[in-house]
PDB file of C-alpha atoms in Angstrom:
ATOM      1  CA  MET A   1      80.541  31.497  51.437  1.00 62.00           C
ATOM      2  CA  ILE A   2      78.438  30.222  49.127  1.00 64.00           C
ATOM      3  CA  ARG A   3      81.218  29.131  46.073  1.00 66.00           C
ATOM      4  CA  LYS A   4      81.037  27.609  42.368  1.00 63.00           C
ATOM      5  CA  ILE A   5      82.471  24.694  42.189  1.00 62.00           C
ATOM      6  CA  GLU A   6      84.573  25.303  39.068  1.00 63.00           C
ATOM      7  CA  THR A   7      85.525  29.117  40.601  1.00 66.00           C
ATOM      8  CA  TYR A   8      88.311  30.446  41.492  1.00 67.00           C
ATOM      9  CA  ASP A   9      88.868  29.995  45.527  1.00 77.00           C
ATOM     10  CA  TRP A  10      90.827  33.044  46.045  1.00 82.00           C
ATOM     11  CA  LEU A  11      88.574  34.495  49.077  1.00 82.00           C
ATOM     12  CA  GLU A  12      88.250  32.148  50.510  1.00 80.00           C
ATOM     13  CA  ARG A  13      92.308  31.165  51.236  1.00 84.00           C
ATOM     14  CA  ARG A  14      93.169  34.459  51.963  1.00 86.00           C
ATOM     15  CA  LEU A  15      90.893  34.595  54.860  1.00 85.00           C
ATOM     16  CA  GLN A  16      92.031  31.515  55.721  1.00 85.00           C
ATOM     17  CA  GLU A  17      95.594  32.479  55.422  1.00 90.00           C
ATOM     18  CA  LYS A  18      93.799  35.097  58.134  1.00 91.00           C
ATOM     19  CA  GLN A  19      92.720  32.267  60.510  1.00 88.00           C
ATOM     20  CA  VAL A  20      89.531  33.762  60.369  1.00 85.00           C
ATOM     21  CA  GLN A  21      87.042  31.132  60.522  1.00 80.00           C
ATOM     22  CA  VAL A  22      85.406  30.667  56.877  1.00 76.00           C
ATOM     23  CA  ASP A  23      82.493  28.055  55.866  1.00 74.00           C
ATOM     24  CA  THR A  24      82.583  26.951  53.064  1.00 76.00           C
ATOM     25  CA  PHE A  25      79.813  25.262  50.690  1.00 73.00           C
ATOM     26  CA  SER A  26      80.621  23.717  46.803  1.00 74.00           C
ATOM     27  CA  PHE A  27      77.369  24.352  44.874  1.00 74.00           C
ATOM     28  CA  ALA A  28      77.105  22.323  41.533  1.00 75.00           C
ATOM     29  CA  GLY A  29      73.773  23.481  41.601  1.00 72.00           C
ATOM     30  CA  ASP A  30      71.793  25.890  38.353  1.00 75.00           C
ATOM     31  CA  TYR A  31      70.424  29.397  39.922  1.00 75.00           C
ATOM     32  CA  TYR A  32      67.155  28.193  40.372  1.00 79.00           C
ATOM     33  CA  SER A  33      68.026  26.393  43.214  1.00 75.00           C
ATOM     34  CA  LEU A  34      70.365  29.225  44.611  1.00 75.00           C
ATOM     35  CA  PRO A  35      67.822  31.401  46.627  1.00 79.00           C
ATOM     36  CA  ASN A  36      66.384  28.162  48.785  1.00 76.00           C
ATOM     37  CA  LEU A  37      70.583  27.923  49.668  1.00 75.00           C
ATOM     38  CA  ILE A  38      70.577  30.694  50.181  1.00 76.00           C
ATOM     39  CA  LEU A  39      67.746  30.739  53.205  1.00 73.00           C
ATOM     40  CA  LEU A  40      68.632  27.094  55.030  1.00 71.00           C
ATOM     41  CA  LEU A  41      71.825  28.208  55.173  1.00 73.00           C
ATOM     42  CA  SER A  42      71.516  32.349  56.121  1.00 74.00           C
ATOM     43  CA  ARG A  43      70.379  30.569  59.998  1.00 67.00           C
ATOM     44  CA  PRO A  44      71.800  31.946  63.098  1.00 74.00           C
ATOM     45  CA  SER A  45      73.888  29.658  64.140  1.00 79.00           C
ATOM     46  CA  ARG A  46      74.913  26.069  62.951  1.00 76.00           C
ATOM     47  CA  LEU A  47      73.021  24.762  66.259  1.00 84.00           C
ATOM     48  CA  GLU A  48      70.442  26.909  64.750  1.00 83.00           C
ATOM     49  CA  LEU A  49      70.542  24.896  61.287  1.00 78.00           C
ATOM     50  CA  LEU A  50      70.579  21.358  63.426  1.00 84.00           C
ATOM     51  CA  MET A  51      67.659  21.976  64.782  1.00 88.00           C
ATOM     52  CA  GLU A  52      64.910  22.608  62.425  1.00 84.00           C
ATOM     53  CA  ILE A  53      67.229  19.716  59.933  1.00 85.00           C
ATOM     54  CA  LEU A  54      66.284  17.304  63.011  1.00 91.00           C
ATOM     55  CA  GLU A  55      62.880  18.714  63.829  1.00 92.00           C
ATOM     56  CA  THR A  56      61.185  17.768  60.828  1.00 90.00           C
ATOM     57  CA  PRO A  57      59.757  14.568  60.500  1.00 90.00           C
ATOM     58  CA  LEU A  58      61.261  11.403  58.171  1.00 88.00           C
ATOM     59  CA  PRO A  59      58.429  10.887  55.956  1.00 88.00           C
ATOM     60  CA  VAL A  60      56.637   7.297  56.167  1.00 89.00           C
ATOM     61  CA  ARG A  61      54.881   4.911  53.864  1.00 87.00           C
ATOM     62  CA  ASP A  62      51.918   3.912  53.298  1.00 86.00           C
ATOM     63  CA  ASP A  63      52.902   0.166  52.486  1.00 82.00           C
ATOM     64  CA  LYS A  64      51.606  -1.720  55.139  1.00 66.00           C
TER      65      LYS A  64
END
């Protein structure tokens, strides 16, 4: 679930009351960056998302 920071958390609280596992990501960005966030979070599992993040190479500095 992605929730805009200023919005009401009614649905999130109702799911927690029913002991439904819910991951909430508070979103404070603009609506132009929201599609990129949705693509990132639409992975089938947390493990797959973690593995993709860990497989991303780190930038290398060229100042030798």
